[in-house]
């Protein structure tokens, strides 16, 4: 190999070997197989783009990958600013190190010709390609890749997307892309990095650090170096952020300084808002093109993150946002208050009270803050903890003089801190408001007492104190009823120009989806039976039938949750009926959320349905969204899939927790309908999978019911894909570090038992199900089993069938065909199918046909499919025989049979009589012969001539040694052809 130079012979400038060598690895390296697999796949295609801002580990990743390629030649070139005309010389030199005969006067055409002559492909890896600012470089690289006769694979690391004509490669499938969200460390990788730095790392410590850095590799490495010798790691992590000297210096020099002055100014001004949209950015900066600038920043800066839930809105990476706010305070401290006041006015004008309140407090706009509190308190409080909610910018504390002048200000701060999930600060301000309540003017005390009671109710939920929720709700209702306080939050009420009407979702007063009378959801407890015999609590039945303004004062013997204390229509019930609709909506939403956390989905369903009706009638978005998302989960668990979908999509702009519940419901709906890809997509949006936690939210980031249901759905998806080990891991993760209510533990036991059955361990399944079935008990009058026992009994029957005992399976099944029984639809469909299978196994084919027809009638309207497709050979044979016997649901059954592969091998077997195999077209015609369609109709369905179909039919008869249509279908079933 000759030495490369640039310039004339007498003034030749040697090329720097360091720019043509793979950089040395850092002191501590980490294997990241999920990313190296992406690079391995990309290196087999024309272009791989690794695009992310500074500090995301691009060079470290590519260097590690390049050094691990013993058989793949990798030509490395680190681009630097100012390379200019030497760019192609360096490219030629890098390729020349691996056998490409590139002349010294290299250009794209000569390099392409030299590479095309190579015997095998070569990888050209360009690091820091964004520093090659010449447009001709991008055009030359595009030319080089296209004309190197498929001998060149380009891998480029860059901070911005280069103009390489990437759209063509995307369309052709020849582009592999790795971006900041791919490069971000997972919790598992964070734990391994800390371990390699010899930093003691508990699960909580890893989770906190990962949350603060959002997996940013540079931020994690700075932290790991500092933590190694730190005397108090927990204290360090609690204060670690964008203002840490190492982090701030890096972000200012490597990220902020790289943007034009106008972009830096917009980033600083908008850093006070979370999230930020183009319209809000215009209001804060006085610009008219902020939306375009934000979109460009999102494309070029991985620290500007688009929000999936709000198109056109963005947030800043947590550490980057902290740095921006610190820089704003340092450079322009006099602007901070004014920016917050602008943001408060903007949010108030758009009916967004929580954001308006936070900015009003941060901008010292006390009057607006207290006015927002009075008029919109139901929209200001959260209804339960949020899961991994991005933290809002901090709110500075008020001066003592402001609190003395207006004690209501303490309640406004408490509401803002509750919304930010800051329990400690919220509790402190609630206590402060309690101490100063006597300073309140006499005429305002009743209203503020009601607001304080609502905030204490929210505080109980935030602390997970479910036992305190119902008493707190009762106190709030008493205050509303006894004092005659009419809550001010009504459609059309304003605070600084803020109407209180609904911001997202359905109109005020729209009807709630009904909770049907087929019982509670699977795996819930045994409820007391009401007069109607539907197995729901008498106190809860009112919520479905007698809620809403029209029913508030109606005389009825059925009670709300506030009449449960044995007093009949006593003080608690009278207070509920006398309270105004706004207070009732808040109380019902809070109780419904609490009941759901306890695992009692029966009581939760009725409270949530009534709360949704009240909230809609009162024009309240936040409690309506809280109710709708969770009610969707209740509907989905019960098997009311259409209602679940409607409720889940009613409030797309709800809180993080509301949207998470809605996506969980949609995931369960999709799983029931055997739409596995859609189910996985919704589940990932409900609870993004984290390897360290089995895809279940960590214990300190969620309650109990939500992660348990996530685990059940994730286990179902894993089972559907044949990954039983992954399904078991999901169930185990839901139990880790959590004290689960008995009802929630029962769900997990039933799901785990089904996994044992799926792998053939019937005795293990029965061992798990014994307590799950016995503990739920039966109705005192000897009636059918409650919902929890019904689900357990179905799982037990499945285990008996697995063990080859259909008679025992039939004995334990719940009364699925009894419309008056408290058995949810999902359980009834499952039980009915198992009953039909058991009957067929015992030789009672007539009963099997009757049962499966009834099950199809139950399953069809809601779209159930998974219950059949998971049934294996038994279910397939049952449905196939049902096609021959005739059914009113022929299209559904034919579709299910076609979707369920035969138990035999994949290749169609040949007929033992003729030794001939049916063609694909003959197989298609044979499937249609199962139906009641005539030959003419089959020809029309397949767009064939009648004579062609007749020819196929004759060939089928000959190959299957059949003389009639029914005989051909029977022989096809015996051979597992259909």
mmCIF file of N, CA and C in Angstrom, residues 56 211-214 251 255-256 259 262-278 280-282 284-285 290-291 293-298 301-307 312-325 328 389-393:
data_model
loop_
_atom_site.group_PDB
_atom_site.id
_atom_site.type_symbol
_atom_site.label_atom_id
_atom_site.label_comp_id
_atom_site.label_asym_id
_atom_site.label_seq_id
_atom_site.Cartn_x
_atom_site.Cartn_y
_atom_site.Cartn_z
ATOM 1 N N UNK A 56 -25.078 10.565 22.224
ATOM 2 C CA UNK A 56 -25.953 9.399 22.154
ATOM 3 C C UNK A 56 -25.190 8.112 21.836
ATOM 4 N N UNK A 211 -34.816 7.286 34.650
ATOM 5 C CA UNK A 211 -35.882 8.255 34.432
ATOM 6 C C UNK A 211 -35.320 9.659 34.260
ATOM 7 N N UNK A 212 -34.324 10.010 35.062
ATOM 8 C CA UNK A 212 -33.768 11.365 34.999
ATOM 9 C C UNK A 212 -32.981 11.596 33.710
ATOM 10 N N UNK A 213 -32.313 10.582 33.223
ATOM 11 C CA UNK A 213 -31.494 10.742 32.006
ATOM 12 C C UNK A 213 -32.253 10.360 30.748
ATOM 13 N N UNK A 214 -33.401 9.684 30.899
ATOM 14 C CA UNK A 214 -34.144 9.136 29.764
ATOM 15 C C UNK A 214 -33.260 8.254 28.900
ATOM 16 N N UNK A 251 -23.888 19.997 27.135
ATOM 17 C CA UNK A 251 -25.069 20.367 26.358
ATOM 18 C C UNK A 251 -24.945 21.755 25.743
ATOM 19 N N UNK A 255 -24.578 20.917 21.949
ATOM 20 C CA UNK A 255 -25.949 20.907 21.435
ATOM 21 C C UNK A 255 -26.453 22.324 21.198
ATOM 22 N N UNK A 256 -26.521 23.123 22.257
ATOM 23 C CA UNK A 256 -27.126 24.448 22.140
ATOM 24 C C UNK A 256 -26.332 25.355 21.216
ATOM 25 N N UNK A 259 -26.871 25.517 17.257
ATOM 26 C CA UNK A 259 -28.079 26.044 16.619
ATOM 27 C C UNK A 259 -27.921 27.532 16.334
ATOM 28 N N UNK A 262 -31.552 32.449 16.477
ATOM 29 C CA UNK A 262 -33.012 32.503 16.609
ATOM 30 C C UNK A 262 -33.561 31.181 17.148
ATOM 31 N N UNK A 263 -32.933 30.066 16.789
ATOM 32 C CA UNK A 263 -33.375 28.782 17.329
ATOM 33 C C UNK A 263 -33.038 28.684 18.816
ATOM 34 N N UNK A 264 -31.864 29.161 19.204
ATOM 35 C CA UNK A 264 -31.498 29.148 20.626
ATOM 36 C C UNK A 264 -32.474 29.993 21.440
ATOM 37 N N UNK A 265 -32.837 31.151 20.897
ATOM 38 C CA UNK A 265 -33.767 32.031 21.607
ATOM 39 C C UNK A 265 -35.122 31.354 21.794
ATOM 40 N N UNK A 266 -35.613 30.675 20.760
ATOM 41 C CA UNK A 266 -36.903 30.006 20.880
ATOM 42 C C UNK A 266 -36.825 28.846 21.869
ATOM 43 N N UNK A 267 -35.743 28.097 21.842
ATOM 44 C CA UNK A 267 -35.584 26.993 22.790
ATOM 45 C C UNK A 267 -35.602 27.510 24.225
ATOM 46 N N UNK A 268 -34.903 28.605 24.482
ATOM 47 C CA UNK A 268 -34.854 29.159 25.844
ATOM 48 C C UNK A 268 -36.226 29.648 26.289
ATOM 49 N N UNK A 269 -36.915 30.398 25.427
ATOM 50 C CA UNK A 269 -38.204 30.978 25.814
ATOM 51 C C UNK A 269 -39.274 29.897 26.017
ATOM 52 N N UNK A 270 -39.259 28.884 25.185
ATOM 53 C CA UNK A 270 -40.301 27.858 25.277
ATOM 54 C C UNK A 270 -39.974 26.792 26.308
ATOM 55 N N UNK A 271 -38.808 26.856 26.916
ATOM 56 C CA UNK A 271 -38.435 25.824 27.895
ATOM 57 C C UNK A 271 -39.308 25.882 29.144
ATOM 58 N N UNK A 272 -40.005 26.995 29.363
ATOM 59 C CA UNK A 272 -40.852 27.099 30.558
ATOM 60 C C UNK A 272 -42.134 26.290 30.403
ATOM 61 N N UNK A 273 -42.444 25.848 29.167
ATOM 62 C CA UNK A 273 -43.700 25.146 28.899
ATOM 63 C C UNK A 273 -43.432 23.663 28.674
ATOM 64 N N UNK A 274 -44.351 22.841 29.108
ATOM 65 C CA UNK A 274 -44.246 21.399 28.894
ATOM 66 C C UNK A 274 -45.652 20.826 28.784
ATOM 67 N N UNK A 275 -46.115 20.418 27.581
ATOM 68 C CA UNK A 275 -45.393 20.438 26.318
ATOM 69 C C UNK A 275 -45.525 21.787 25.621
ATOM 70 N N UNK A 276 -44.908 21.886 24.433
ATOM 71 C CA UNK A 276 -44.958 23.122 23.671
ATOM 72 C C UNK A 276 -45.412 22.806 22.248
ATOM 73 N N UNK A 277 -46.303 23.624 21.749
ATOM 74 C CA UNK A 277 -46.770 23.497 20.368
ATOM 75 C C UNK A 277 -46.306 24.711 19.584
ATOM 76 N N UNK A 278 -46.495 24.668 18.284
ATOM 77 C CA UNK A 278 -46.113 25.808 17.474
ATOM 78 C C UNK A 278 -46.893 27.057 17.835
ATOM 79 N N UNK A 280 -48.290 27.798 20.790
ATOM 80 C CA UNK A 280 -47.817 28.307 22.075
ATOM 81 C C UNK A 280 -46.450 28.957 21.918
ATOM 82 N N UNK A 281 -45.593 28.361 21.117
ATOM 83 C CA UNK A 281 -44.269 28.945 20.901
ATOM 84 C C UNK A 281 -44.373 30.315 20.241
ATOM 85 N N UNK A 282 -45.321 30.464 19.320
ATOM 86 C CA UNK A 282 -45.547 31.789 18.722
ATOM 87 C C UNK A 282 -45.945 32.803 19.794
ATOM 88 N N UNK A 284 -45.204 32.779 22.925
ATOM 89 C CA UNK A 284 -44.103 33.054 23.854
ATOM 90 C C UNK A 284 -42.972 33.832 23.206
ATOM 91 N N UNK A 285 -42.826 33.706 21.889
ATOM 92 C CA UNK A 285 -41.685 34.333 21.219
ATOM 93 C C UNK A 285 -42.071 35.515 20.341
ATOM 94 N N UNK A 290 -43.046 29.411 14.418
ATOM 95 C CA UNK A 290 -42.468 28.522 15.424
ATOM 96 C C UNK A 290 -42.757 27.054 15.122
ATOM 97 N N UNK A 291 -43.911 26.755 14.531
ATOM 98 C CA UNK A 291 -44.221 25.356 14.222
ATOM 99 C C UNK A 291 -43.186 24.784 13.265
ATOM 100 N N UNK A 293 -40.089 25.856 12.888
ATOM 101 C CA UNK A 293 -38.809 25.756 13.584
ATOM 102 C C UNK A 293 -38.778 24.545 14.518
ATOM 103 N N UNK A 294 -39.892 24.291 15.215
ATOM 104 C CA UNK A 294 -39.936 23.132 16.098
ATOM 105 C C UNK A 294 -39.805 21.835 15.309
ATOM 106 N N UNK A 295 -40.478 21.766 14.163
ATOM 107 C CA UNK A 295 -40.372 20.560 13.336
ATOM 108 C C UNK A 295 -38.939 20.354 12.856
ATOM 109 N N UNK A 296 -38.261 21.442 12.497
ATOM 110 C CA UNK A 296 -36.870 21.331 12.060
ATOM 111 C C UNK A 296 -35.970 20.919 13.215
ATOM 112 N N UNK A 297 -36.227 21.474 14.406
ATOM 113 C CA UNK A 297 -35.429 21.090 15.572
ATOM 114 C C UNK A 297 -35.653 19.619 15.924
ATOM 115 N N UNK A 298 -36.873 19.161 15.781
ATOM 116 C CA UNK A 298 -37.133 17.740 16.058
ATOM 117 C C UNK A 298 -36.377 16.855 15.077
ATOM 118 N N UNK A 301 -32.451 17.512 16.158
ATOM 119 C CA UNK A 301 -32.044 17.545 17.563
ATOM 120 C C UNK A 301 -32.852 16.503 18.317
ATOM 121 N N UNK A 302 -32.192 15.416 18.717
ATOM 122 C CA UNK A 302 -32.888 14.344 19.414
ATOM 123 C C UNK A 302 -33.374 14.715 20.785
ATOM 124 N N UNK A 303 -33.046 15.922 21.250
ATOM 125 C CA UNK A 303 -33.518 16.367 22.561
ATOM 126 C C UNK A 303 -34.870 17.076 22.461
ATOM 127 N N UNK A 304 -35.397 17.238 21.250
ATOM 128 C CA UNK A 304 -36.750 17.762 21.025
ATOM 129 C C UNK A 304 -37.604 16.580 20.589
ATOM 130 N N UNK A 305 -38.531 16.179 21.455
ATOM 131 C CA UNK A 305 -39.231 14.907 21.291
ATOM 132 C C UNK A 305 -40.687 15.161 20.907
ATOM 133 N N UNK A 306 -41.173 14.619 19.785
ATOM 134 C CA UNK A 306 -42.587 14.792 19.424
ATOM 135 C C UNK A 306 -43.473 13.943 20.316
ATOM 136 N N UNK A 307 -44.676 14.455 20.605
ATOM 137 C CA UNK A 307 -45.628 13.725 21.432
ATOM 138 C C UNK A 307 -46.581 12.952 20.526
ATOM 139 N N UNK A 312 -48.071 17.667 16.504
ATOM 140 C CA UNK A 312 -47.689 19.067 16.464
ATOM 141 C C UNK A 312 -47.202 19.611 17.786
ATOM 142 N N UNK A 313 -47.184 18.778 18.840
ATOM 143 C CA UNK A 313 -46.691 19.202 20.151
ATOM 144 C C UNK A 313 -45.397 18.450 20.469
ATOM 145 N N UNK A 314 -44.548 19.099 21.255
ATOM 146 C CA UNK A 314 -43.232 18.536 21.559
ATOM 147 C C UNK A 314 -42.934 18.737 23.045
ATOM 148 N N UNK A 315 -41.983 17.980 23.510
ATOM 149 C CA UNK A 315 -41.403 18.203 24.828
ATOM 150 C C UNK A 315 -39.888 18.144 24.676
ATOM 151 N N UNK A 316 -39.216 18.703 25.655
ATOM 152 C CA UNK A 316 -37.756 18.653 25.636
ATOM 153 C C UNK A 316 -37.280 17.514 26.534
ATOM 154 N N UNK A 317 -36.218 16.863 26.079
ATOM 155 C CA UNK A 317 -35.584 15.845 26.917
ATOM 156 C C UNK A 317 -35.389 16.431 28.308
ATOM 157 N N UNK A 318 -35.607 15.619 29.323
ATOM 158 C CA UNK A 318 -35.639 16.130 30.695
ATOM 159 C C UNK A 318 -34.384 16.923 31.040
ATOM 160 N N UNK A 319 -33.210 16.393 30.749
ATOM 161 C CA UNK A 319 -31.974 17.080 31.127
ATOM 162 C C UNK A 319 -31.756 18.312 30.258
ATOM 163 N N UNK A 320 -32.156 18.232 28.997
ATOM 164 C CA UNK A 320 -32.022 19.380 28.105
ATOM 165 C C UNK A 320 -32.957 20.501 28.548
ATOM 166 N N UNK A 321 -34.184 20.150 28.940
ATOM 167 C CA UNK A 321 -35.119 21.160 29.430
ATOM 168 C C UNK A 321 -34.611 21.844 30.689
ATOM 169 N N UNK A 322 -34.024 21.066 31.596
ATOM 170 C CA UNK A 322 -33.466 21.658 32.814
ATOM 171 C C UNK A 322 -32.332 22.614 32.489
ATOM 172 N N UNK A 323 -31.506 22.237 31.523
ATOM 173 C CA UNK A 323 -30.402 23.118 31.108
ATOM 174 C C UNK A 323 -30.942 24.403 30.490
ATOM 175 N N UNK A 324 -31.969 24.275 29.636
ATOM 176 C CA UNK A 324 -32.532 25.456 28.986
ATOM 177 C C UNK A 324 -33.122 26.421 30.007
ATOM 178 N N UNK A 325 -33.827 25.911 30.992
ATOM 179 C CA UNK A 325 -34.435 26.789 31.997
ATOM 180 C C UNK A 325 -33.365 27.469 32.856
ATOM 181 N N UNK A 328 -31.970 30.204 30.717
ATOM 182 C CA UNK A 328 -32.911 31.328 30.626
ATOM 183 C C UNK A 328 -32.832 32.184 31.885
ATOM 184 N N UNK A 389 -45.082 9.660 34.149
ATOM 185 C CA UNK A 389 -45.426 10.949 33.565
ATOM 186 C C UNK A 389 -44.188 11.834 33.512
ATOM 187 N N UNK A 390 -43.873 12.429 32.340
ATOM 188 C CA UNK A 390 -42.728 13.341 32.293
ATOM 189 C C UNK A 390 -42.926 14.485 33.275
ATOM 190 N N UNK A 391 -41.917 14.812 34.056
ATOM 191 C CA UNK A 391 -42.094 15.857 35.073
ATOM 192 C C UNK A 391 -42.292 17.226 34.444
ATOM 193 N N UNK A 392 -43.205 17.992 35.019
ATOM 194 C CA UNK A 392 -43.418 19.362 34.576
ATOM 195 C C UNK A 392 -42.320 20.248 35.153
ATOM 196 N N UNK A 393 -42.020 21.369 34.510
ATOM 197 C CA UNK A 393 -41.042 22.293 35.093
ATOM 198 C C UNK A 393 -41.445 22.681 36.504
#
